[in-house]
Amino acid sequence: MRLKNQVAIVTGAGVGIGKAVALRYAAEGAQVLVAEVDTDSGAATAQTIHDAGGEALFVPTDVAEEAEVRAMVEAALKRYGRIDILFNNAGILIYSKDTCVHELTTEVWERTMAVNLRGPWLCAKYVIPHMLKQQRGCIINLASPTGLRGFPGMTAYSTSKGGITALTRAMAADYSRYHIRVNAIVPGCMDTPMNAARLSDETRRQQRVATTPYGRLGTAEDVAGLAVFLASDEADFCVGGFYAVDGGLMAV
């Protein structure tokens, strides 16, 4: 129960990494606001938490929309009175349309930036004032190897995740003096719904496995354990860090 009596917002909590983190946070004693654009999956995550004896509130949220983010934060405060943890997970990869610069459409670029970079910024923008009042808080952003080194044919996604890298560092520099800890988790190639289209081809899947030194793809649950640690008091001196969950991908 490392997060007992903590209030956590997890965005994109309907599937994949967001769902796994929301469930683990609840299992560790946190009260969880499940933010998800898809109503069915978001409600299902909250129900799973309730069925296990935990506390959760589902709020339909498109993180790219400022009014919806503001309403999400207000709902958390109305229900729980405080916000201790923000896990910025919501993101999109528009597979087969995200490509090299001269072939990339404006629509794909703008939607990717809106969800993957504007969304985490908006969530932090509306959560941080309440963390400042508390003089404590934890924000965890979901970064990516694509934002740290070049990957072909993923211009919009890679650029958005590069922005997350910079945003994490900027927030850590600005807010650590107020005991608001900002860190990022960097997953490798994960066997999650976001990557389902890319990994449906068995040849491509095996190529991804072969380039991961640990010899397998990552799972959402691989990330959840680290997300608990970084949100807990055990990580009190962890600030501005980038923590890889990638089976050794970035080590080679």
PDB file of C-alpha atoms in Angstrom:
ATOM      1  CA  MET A   1       0.000   0.000   0.000  1.00  0.00           C
ATOM      2  CA  ARG A   2       2.746   2.430  -0.993  1.00  0.00           C
ATOM      3  CA  LEU A   3       0.244   4.981  -2.334  1.00  0.00           C
ATOM      4  CA  LYS A   4      -2.338   4.799   0.450  1.00  0.00           C
ATOM      5  CA  ASN A   5      -4.550   7.908   0.627  1.00  0.00           C
ATOM      6  CA  GLN A   6      -2.900   9.410  -2.477  1.00  0.00           C
ATOM      7  CA  VAL A   7      -5.014  10.783  -5.314  1.00  0.00           C
ATOM      8  CA  ALA A   8      -3.798   9.946  -8.814  1.00  0.00           C
ATOM      9  CA  ILE A   9      -4.910  11.059 -12.256  1.00  0.00           C
ATOM     10  CA  VAL A  10      -4.004   8.602 -15.012  1.00  0.00           C
ATOM     11  CA  THR A  11      -4.688   9.717 -18.571  1.00  0.00           C
ATOM     12  CA  GLY A  12      -5.366   7.241 -21.350  1.00  0.00           C
ATOM     13  CA  ALA A  13      -6.284   4.749 -18.639  1.00  0.00           C
ATOM     14  CA  GLY A  14      -8.695   2.669 -20.700  1.00  0.00           C
ATOM     15  CA  VAL A  15      -6.148   0.338 -22.281  1.00  0.00           C
ATOM     16  CA  GLY A  16      -2.494  -0.602 -22.348  1.00  0.00           C
ATOM     17  CA  ILE A  17       0.011   1.132 -20.098  1.00  0.00           C
ATOM     18  CA  GLY A  18      -2.512   3.606 -18.722  1.00  0.00           C
ATOM     19  CA  LYS A  19      -4.864   0.846 -17.631  1.00  0.00           C
ATOM     20  CA  ALA A  20      -2.075  -1.205 -16.056  1.00  0.00           C
ATOM     21  CA  VAL A  21      -0.825   1.823 -14.110  1.00  0.00           C
ATOM     22  CA  ALA A  22      -4.325   2.801 -12.951  1.00  0.00           C
ATOM     23  CA  LEU A  23      -4.954  -0.722 -11.661  1.00  0.00           C
ATOM     24  CA  ARG A  24      -1.587  -0.871  -9.878  1.00  0.00           C
ATOM     25  CA  TYR A  25      -2.046   2.557  -8.320  1.00  0.00           C
ATOM     26  CA  ALA A  26      -5.429   1.474  -6.977  1.00  0.00           C
ATOM     27  CA  ALA A  27      -3.975  -1.791  -5.681  1.00  0.00           C
ATOM     28  CA  GLU A  28      -1.335   0.246  -3.853  1.00  0.00           C
ATOM     29  CA  GLY A  29      -4.045   2.258  -2.089  1.00  0.00           C
ATOM     30  CA  ALA A  30      -4.462   5.293  -4.350  1.00  0.00           C
ATOM     31  CA  GLN A  31      -7.769   6.861  -5.269  1.00  0.00           C
ATOM     32  CA  VAL A  32      -7.653   6.994  -9.057  1.00  0.00           C
ATOM     33  CA  LEU A  33      -9.264   9.326 -11.550  1.00  0.00           C
ATOM     34  CA  VAL A  34      -9.447   7.391 -14.802  1.00  0.00           C
ATOM     35  CA  ALA A  35      -9.201   9.836 -17.710  1.00  0.00           C
ATOM     36  CA  GLU A  36      -9.951   8.313 -21.090  1.00  0.00           C
ATOM     37  CA  VAL A  37     -11.391   9.535 -24.389  1.00  0.00           C
ATOM     38  CA  ASP A  38     -13.066   6.182 -25.076  1.00  0.00           C
ATOM     39  CA  THR A  39     -16.086   5.910 -22.790  1.00  0.00           C
ATOM     40  CA  ASP A  40     -16.396   2.127 -22.795  1.00  0.00           C
ATOM     41  CA  SER A  41     -12.793   1.317 -21.955  1.00  0.00           C
ATOM     42  CA  GLY A  42     -12.491   4.112 -19.404  1.00  0.00           C
ATOM     43  CA  ALA A  43     -15.619   3.013 -17.566  1.00  0.00           C
ATOM     44  CA  ALA A  44     -14.399  -0.588 -17.664  1.00  0.00           C
ATOM     45  CA  THR A  45     -11.110   0.325 -15.973  1.00  0.00           C
ATOM     46  CA  ALA A  46     -12.922   2.189 -13.212  1.00  0.00           C
ATOM     47  CA  GLN A  47     -15.293  -0.738 -12.744  1.00  0.00           C
ATOM     48  CA  THR A  48     -12.394  -3.177 -12.487  1.00  0.00           C
ATOM     49  CA  ILE A  49     -10.923  -1.046  -9.709  1.00  0.00           C
ATOM     50  CA  HIS A  50     -14.263  -0.921  -7.903  1.00  0.00           C
ATOM     51  CA  ASP A  51     -14.723  -4.670  -8.237  1.00  0.00           C
ATOM     52  CA  ALA A  52     -11.328  -5.188  -6.573  1.00  0.00           C
ATOM     53  CA  GLY A  53     -12.353  -3.014  -3.636  1.00  0.00           C
ATOM     54  CA  GLY A  54     -10.590   0.148  -4.767  1.00  0.00           C
ATOM     55  CA  GLU A  55     -11.744   3.687  -5.377  1.00  0.00           C
ATOM     56  CA  ALA A  56     -11.941   5.186  -8.863  1.00  0.00           C
ATOM     57  CA  LEU A  57     -13.735   7.901 -10.787  1.00  0.00           C
ATOM     58  CA  PHE A  58     -14.044   7.811 -14.563  1.00  0.00           C
ATOM     59  CA  VAL A  59     -14.071  11.149 -16.374  1.00  0.00           C
ATOM     60  CA  PRO A  60     -14.307  11.130 -20.202  1.00  0.00           C
ATOM     61  CA  THR A  61     -11.395  13.300 -21.326  1.00  0.00           C
ATOM     62  CA  ASP A  62      -9.727  14.296 -24.565  1.00  0.00           C
ATOM     63  CA  VAL A  63      -6.439  15.669 -23.235  1.00  0.00           C
ATOM     64  CA  ALA A  64      -6.026  17.839 -26.330  1.00  0.00           C
ATOM     65  CA  GLU A  65      -9.103  19.856 -25.342  1.00  0.00           C
ATOM     66  CA  GLU A  66      -8.417  22.476 -22.688  1.00  0.00           C
ATOM     67  CA  ALA A  67     -11.974  22.647 -21.399  1.00  0.00           C
ATOM     68  CA  GLU A  68     -12.065  18.886 -20.904  1.00  0.00           C
ATOM     69  CA  VAL A  69      -8.757  18.863 -19.049  1.00  0.00           C
ATOM     70  CA  ARG A  70      -9.968  21.664 -16.795  1.00  0.00           C
ATOM     71  CA  ALA A  71     -13.173  19.734 -16.086  1.00  0.00           C
ATOM     72  CA  MET A  72     -11.161  16.578 -15.347  1.00  0.00           C
ATOM     73  CA  VAL A  73      -9.058  18.353 -12.733  1.00  0.00           C
ATOM     74  CA  GLU A  74     -12.127  19.983 -11.194  1.00  0.00           C
ATOM     75  CA  ALA A  75     -13.813  16.572 -10.972  1.00  0.00           C
ATOM     76  CA  ALA A  76     -10.810  15.145  -9.124  1.00  0.00           C
ATOM     77  CA  LEU A  77     -10.812  18.012  -6.647  1.00  0.00           C
ATOM     78  CA  LYS A  78     -14.564  17.850  -6.106  1.00  0.00           C
ATOM     79  CA  ARG A  79     -14.447  14.113  -5.414  1.00  0.00           C
ATOM     80  CA  TYR A  80     -11.163  13.791  -3.536  1.00  0.00           C
ATOM     81  CA  GLY A  81     -10.097  17.285  -2.475  1.00  0.00           C
ATOM     82  CA  ARG A  82      -6.510  17.011  -3.686  1.00  0.00           C
ATOM     83  CA  ILE A  83      -4.245  15.676  -6.461  1.00  0.00           C
ATOM     84  CA  ASP A  84      -0.959  13.993  -5.567  1.00  0.00           C
ATOM     85  CA  ILE A  85       0.017  12.150  -8.754  1.00  0.00           C
ATOM     86  CA  LEU A  86      -0.383  12.869 -12.452  1.00  0.00           C
ATOM     87  CA  PHE A  87       0.558  10.084 -14.841  1.00  0.00           C
ATOM     88  CA  ASN A  88       0.627  11.624 -18.328  1.00  0.00           C
ATOM     89  CA  ASN A  89       0.115   8.542 -20.457  1.00  0.00           C
ATOM     90  CA  ALA A  90      -2.459   9.411 -23.134  1.00  0.00           C
ATOM     91  CA  GLY A  91      -0.917   9.330 -26.584  1.00  0.00           C
ATOM     92  CA  ILE A  92      -1.469   8.316 -30.175  1.00  0.00           C
ATOM     93  CA  LEU A  93       0.594   6.881 -32.999  1.00  0.00           C
ATOM     94  CA  ILE A  94      -1.219   7.230 -36.313  1.00  0.00           C
ATOM     95  CA  TYR A  95       0.206   4.123 -37.884  1.00  0.00           C
ATOM     96  CA  SER A  96       0.685   4.109 -41.691  1.00  0.00           C
ATOM     97  CA  LYS A  97       0.067   7.890 -41.857  1.00  0.00           C
ATOM     98  CA  ASP A  98       2.971   9.065 -39.712  1.00  0.00           C
ATOM     99  CA  THR A  99       5.835   9.158 -42.176  1.00  0.00           C
ATOM    100  CA  CYS A 100       8.826  11.203 -43.338  1.00  0.00           C
ATOM    101  CA  VAL A 101       8.549  14.991 -43.377  1.00  0.00           C
ATOM    102  CA  HIS A 102       7.761  15.685 -47.022  1.00  0.00           C
ATOM    103  CA  GLU A 103       4.984  13.060 -47.081  1.00  0.00           C
ATOM    104  CA  LEU A 104       3.422  13.884 -43.717  1.00  0.00           C
ATOM    105  CA  THR A 105       0.029  15.582 -43.767  1.00  0.00           C
ATOM    106  CA  THR A 106      -0.710  18.630 -41.668  1.00  0.00           C
ATOM    107  CA  GLU A 107      -3.679  16.832 -40.109  1.00  0.00           C
ATOM    108  CA  VAL A 108      -1.556  13.924 -38.811  1.00  0.00           C
ATOM    109  CA  TRP A 109       1.117  16.297 -37.517  1.00  0.00           C
ATOM    110  CA  GLU A 110      -1.345  18.539 -35.688  1.00  0.00           C
ATOM    111  CA  ARG A 111      -3.412  15.747 -34.135  1.00  0.00           C
ATOM    112  CA  THR A 112      -0.295  13.931 -32.941  1.00  0.00           C
ATOM    113  CA  MET A 113       1.076  17.099 -31.366  1.00  0.00           C
ATOM    114  CA  ALA A 114      -2.280  17.935 -29.844  1.00  0.00           C
ATOM    115  CA  VAL A 115      -2.602  14.646 -27.981  1.00  0.00           C
ATOM    116  CA  ASN A 116       1.033  13.718 -27.312  1.00  0.00           C
ATOM    117  CA  LEU A 117       2.482  17.116 -26.367  1.00  0.00           C
ATOM    118  CA  ARG A 118      -0.286  19.656 -25.861  1.00  0.00           C
ATOM    119  CA  GLY A 119      -2.181  17.101 -23.748  1.00  0.00           C
ATOM    120  CA  PRO A 120       0.537  16.509 -21.125  1.00  0.00           C
ATOM    121  CA  TRP A 121       1.237  20.229 -20.992  1.00  0.00           C
ATOM    122  CA  LEU A 122      -2.437  21.038 -20.408  1.00  0.00           C
ATOM    123  CA  CYS A 123      -2.784  18.366 -17.723  1.00  0.00           C
ATOM    124  CA  ALA A 124       0.290  19.684 -15.915  1.00  0.00           C
ATOM    125  CA  LYS A 125      -0.881  23.278 -16.344  1.00  0.00           C
ATOM    126  CA  TYR A 126      -4.116  22.610 -14.469  1.00  0.00           C
ATOM    127  CA  VAL A 127      -2.755  20.175 -11.890  1.00  0.00           C
ATOM    128  CA  ILE A 128       0.378  22.051 -10.806  1.00  0.00           C
ATOM    129  CA  PRO A 129      -1.376  25.012  -9.091  1.00  0.00           C
ATOM    130  CA  HIS A 130      -2.971  22.560  -6.664  1.00  0.00           C
ATOM    131  CA  MET A 131       0.311  20.751  -6.096  1.00  0.00           C
ATOM    132  CA  LEU A 132       1.910  24.119  -5.357  1.00  0.00           C
ATOM    133  CA  LYS A 133      -0.682  24.745  -2.652  1.00  0.00           C
ATOM    134  CA  GLN A 134       0.152  21.338  -1.167  1.00  0.00           C
ATOM    135  CA  GLN A 135       3.910  21.918  -1.582  1.00  0.00           C
ATOM    136  CA  ARG A 136       4.215  18.368  -2.915  1.00  0.00           C
ATOM    137  CA  GLY A 137       3.262  16.279  -5.907  1.00  0.00           C
ATOM    138  CA  CYS A 138       4.498  13.869  -8.530  1.00  0.00           C
ATOM    139  CA  ILE A 139       4.194  14.083 -12.313  1.00  0.00           C
ATOM    140  CA  ILE A 140       5.290  11.203 -14.515  1.00  0.00           C
ATOM    141  CA  ASN A 141       5.398  11.669 -18.270  1.00  0.00           C
ATOM    142  CA  LEU A 142       5.518   8.824 -20.755  1.00  0.00           C
ATOM    143  CA  ALA A 143       8.455   9.443 -23.056  1.00  0.00           C
ATOM    144  CA  SER A 144       9.852   7.256 -25.840  1.00  0.00           C
ATOM    145  CA  PRO A 145      13.157   6.185 -27.393  1.00  0.00           C
ATOM    146  CA  THR A 146      11.859   7.888 -30.543  1.00  0.00           C
ATOM    147  CA  GLY A 147      12.238  11.215 -28.754  1.00  0.00           C
ATOM    148  CA  LEU A 148      15.844  10.487 -27.837  1.00  0.00           C
ATOM    149  CA  ARG A 149      17.248   9.159 -31.105  1.00  0.00           C
ATOM    150  CA  GLY A 150      16.200   8.931 -34.730  1.00  0.00           C
ATOM    151  CA  PHE A 151      13.659   6.376 -35.955  1.00  0.00           C
ATOM    152  CA  PRO A 152      12.735   6.398 -39.660  1.00  0.00           C
ATOM    153  CA  GLY A 153       9.214   7.118 -40.807  1.00  0.00           C
ATOM    154  CA  MET A 154       7.798   8.368 -37.489  1.00  0.00           C
ATOM    155  CA  THR A 155       8.220  12.115 -37.797  1.00  0.00           C
ATOM    156  CA  ALA A 156       5.194  13.396 -35.882  1.00  0.00           C
ATOM    157  CA  TYR A 157       5.331  10.839 -33.071  1.00  0.00           C
ATOM    158  CA  SER A 158       9.103  11.177 -32.632  1.00  0.00           C
ATOM    159  CA  THR A 159       8.900  14.957 -32.545  1.00  0.00           C
ATOM    160  CA  SER A 160       6.073  14.921 -30.029  1.00  0.00           C
ATOM    161  CA  LYS A 161       8.063  12.615 -27.762  1.00  0.00           C
ATOM    162  CA  GLY A 162      11.130  14.790 -28.141  1.00  0.00           C
ATOM    163  CA  GLY A 163       8.939  17.576 -26.842  1.00  0.00           C
ATOM    164  CA  ILE A 164       8.005  15.423 -23.854  1.00  0.00           C
ATOM    165  CA  THR A 165      11.712  15.019 -23.106  1.00  0.00           C
ATOM    166  CA  ALA A 166      12.173  18.796 -23.041  1.00  0.00           C
ATOM    167  CA  LEU A 167       8.920  19.398 -21.151  1.00  0.00           C
ATOM    168  CA  THR A 168       9.962  16.945 -18.438  1.00  0.00           C
ATOM    169  CA  ARG A 169      13.298  18.669 -17.937  1.00  0.00           C
ATOM    170  CA  ALA A 170      11.750  22.140 -17.951  1.00  0.00           C
ATOM    171  CA  MET A 171       9.126  21.222 -15.354  1.00  0.00           C
ATOM    172  CA  ALA A 172      11.667  19.440 -13.162  1.00  0.00           C
ATOM    173  CA  ALA A 173      13.843  22.558 -13.168  1.00  0.00           C
ATOM    174  CA  ASP A 174      10.927  24.855 -12.357  1.00  0.00           C
ATOM    175  CA  TYR A 175       9.062  22.897  -9.709  1.00  0.00           C
ATOM    176  CA  SER A 176      11.456  20.651  -7.796  1.00  0.00           C
ATOM    177  CA  ARG A 177      12.070  23.425  -5.259  1.00  0.00           C
ATOM    178  CA  TYR A 178       8.391  23.120  -4.367  1.00  0.00           C
ATOM    179  CA  HIS A 179       8.722  19.358  -3.829  1.00  0.00           C
ATOM    180  CA  ILE A 180       6.896  18.611  -7.062  1.00  0.00           C
ATOM    181  CA  ARG A 181       8.866  15.766  -8.608  1.00  0.00           C
ATOM    182  CA  VAL A 182       8.745  15.430 -12.406  1.00  0.00           C
ATOM    183  CA  ASN A 183      10.184  12.359 -14.115  1.00  0.00           C
ATOM    184  CA  ALA A 184       9.677  10.365 -17.293  1.00  0.00           C
ATOM    185  CA  ILE A 185       9.407   6.677 -18.096  1.00  0.00           C
ATOM    186  CA  VAL A 186      10.835   5.544 -21.435  1.00  0.00           C
ATOM    187  CA  PRO A 187       9.256   2.265 -22.596  1.00  0.00           C
ATOM    188  CA  GLY A 188      10.812   0.227 -25.356  1.00  0.00           C
ATOM    189  CA  CYS A 189       8.811  -1.684 -27.938  1.00  0.00           C
ATOM    190  CA  MET A 190       5.685  -2.631 -26.027  1.00  0.00           C
ATOM    191  CA  ASP A 191       3.102  -5.261 -26.873  1.00  0.00           C
ATOM    192  CA  THR A 192       0.175  -2.912 -26.256  1.00  0.00           C
ATOM    193  CA  PRO A 193      -2.869  -1.780 -28.270  1.00  0.00           C
ATOM    194  CA  MET A 194      -1.021   1.294 -29.585  1.00  0.00           C
ATOM    195  CA  ASN A 195       1.451  -0.984 -31.362  1.00  0.00           C
ATOM    196  CA  ALA A 196      -1.021  -3.682 -32.348  1.00  0.00           C
ATOM    197  CA  ALA A 197      -1.156  -2.643 -35.988  1.00  0.00           C
ATOM    198  CA  ARG A 198       2.626  -2.532 -36.331  1.00  0.00           C
ATOM    199  CA  LEU A 199       3.113  -5.843 -34.548  1.00  0.00           C
ATOM    200  CA  SER A 200       0.338  -7.727 -36.336  1.00  0.00           C
ATOM    201  CA  ASP A 201       2.860  -8.647 -39.014  1.00  0.00           C
ATOM    202  CA  GLU A 202       4.802 -11.592 -37.550  1.00  0.00           C
ATOM    203  CA  THR A 203       7.987 -10.752 -39.437  1.00  0.00           C
ATOM    204  CA  ARG A 204       7.980  -7.222 -38.053  1.00  0.00           C
ATOM    205  CA  ARG A 205       7.188  -8.526 -34.572  1.00  0.00           C
ATOM    206  CA  GLN A 206      10.152 -10.889 -34.635  1.00  0.00           C
ATOM    207  CA  GLN A 207      12.390  -8.089 -35.881  1.00  0.00           C
ATOM    208  CA  ARG A 208      11.378  -6.009 -32.849  1.00  0.00           C
ATOM    209  CA  VAL A 209      12.057  -8.944 -30.533  1.00  0.00           C
ATOM    210  CA  ALA A 210      15.454  -9.495 -32.152  1.00  0.00           C
ATOM    211  CA  THR A 211      16.515  -5.884 -31.564  1.00  0.00           C
ATOM    212  CA  THR A 212      15.596  -6.069 -27.857  1.00  0.00           C
ATOM    213  CA  PRO A 213      18.546  -7.549 -25.925  1.00  0.00           C
ATOM    214  CA  TYR A 214      16.271  -9.088 -23.283  1.00  0.00           C
ATOM    215  CA  GLY A 215      14.653 -11.201 -25.995  1.00  0.00           C
ATOM    216  CA  ARG A 216      11.006 -10.226 -25.712  1.00  0.00           C
ATOM    217  CA  LEU A 217       8.642  -7.304 -26.161  1.00  0.00           C
ATOM    218  CA  GLY A 218       7.591  -5.239 -23.177  1.00  0.00           C
ATOM    219  CA  THR A 219       4.169  -5.377 -21.551  1.00  0.00           C
ATOM    220  CA  ALA A 220       2.080  -2.731 -19.859  1.00  0.00           C
ATOM    221  CA  GLU A 221       2.670  -4.426 -16.529  1.00  0.00           C
ATOM    222  CA  ASP A 222       6.426  -3.958 -16.977  1.00  0.00           C
ATOM    223  CA  VAL A 223       5.857  -0.209 -16.772  1.00  0.00           C
ATOM    224  CA  ALA A 224       3.368  -0.280 -13.903  1.00  0.00           C
ATOM    225  CA  GLY A 225       5.876  -1.357 -11.254  1.00  0.00           C
ATOM    226  CA  LEU A 226       8.237   1.513 -12.038  1.00  0.00           C
ATOM    227  CA  ALA A 227       5.281   3.918 -12.149  1.00  0.00           C
ATOM    228  CA  VAL A 228       4.407   2.910  -8.574  1.00  0.00           C
ATOM    229  CA  PHE A 229       7.984   3.380  -7.376  1.00  0.00           C
ATOM    230  CA  LEU A 230       8.332   6.840  -8.954  1.00  0.00           C
ATOM    231  CA  ALA A 231       5.018   7.942  -7.441  1.00  0.00           C
ATOM    232  CA  SER A 232       5.920   6.681  -3.968  1.00  0.00           C
ATOM    233  CA  ASP A 233       7.912   8.294  -1.174  1.00  0.00           C
ATOM    234  CA  GLU A 234      10.699   5.809  -1.944  1.00  0.00           C
ATOM    235  CA  ALA A 235      11.512   7.955  -4.997  1.00  0.00           C
ATOM    236  CA  ASP A 236      11.587  11.245  -3.056  1.00  0.00           C
ATOM    237  CA  PHE A 237      15.000  12.238  -4.435  1.00  0.00           C
ATOM    238  CA  CYS A 238      14.266  11.173  -8.024  1.00  0.00           C
ATOM    239  CA  VAL A 239      13.790  14.383  -9.993  1.00  0.00           C
ATOM    240  CA  GLY A 240      14.137  15.080 -13.710  1.00  0.00           C
ATOM    241  CA  GLY A 241      15.077  11.497 -14.521  1.00  0.00           C
ATOM    242  CA  PHE A 242      14.403   9.322 -17.555  1.00  0.00           C
ATOM    243  CA  TYR A 243      13.867   5.705 -16.578  1.00  0.00           C
ATOM    244  CA  ALA A 244      14.041   3.090 -19.316  1.00  0.00           C
ATOM    245  CA  VAL A 245      11.749   0.064 -19.357  1.00  0.00           C
ATOM    246  CA  ASP A 246      13.023  -1.290 -22.642  1.00  0.00           C
ATOM    247  CA  GLY A 247      14.710  -4.655 -22.179  1.00  0.00           C
ATOM    248  CA  GLY A 248      18.084  -3.067 -22.907  1.00  0.00           C
ATOM    249  CA  LEU A 249      17.071  -1.430 -26.201  1.00  0.00           C
ATOM    250  CA  MET A 250      18.784   1.884 -25.457  1.00  0.00           C
ATOM    251  CA  ALA A 251      21.895   0.193 -24.123  1.00  0.00           C
ATOM    252  CA  VAL A 252      23.007  -1.067 -27.546  1.00  0.00           C
TER     253      VAL A 252
END
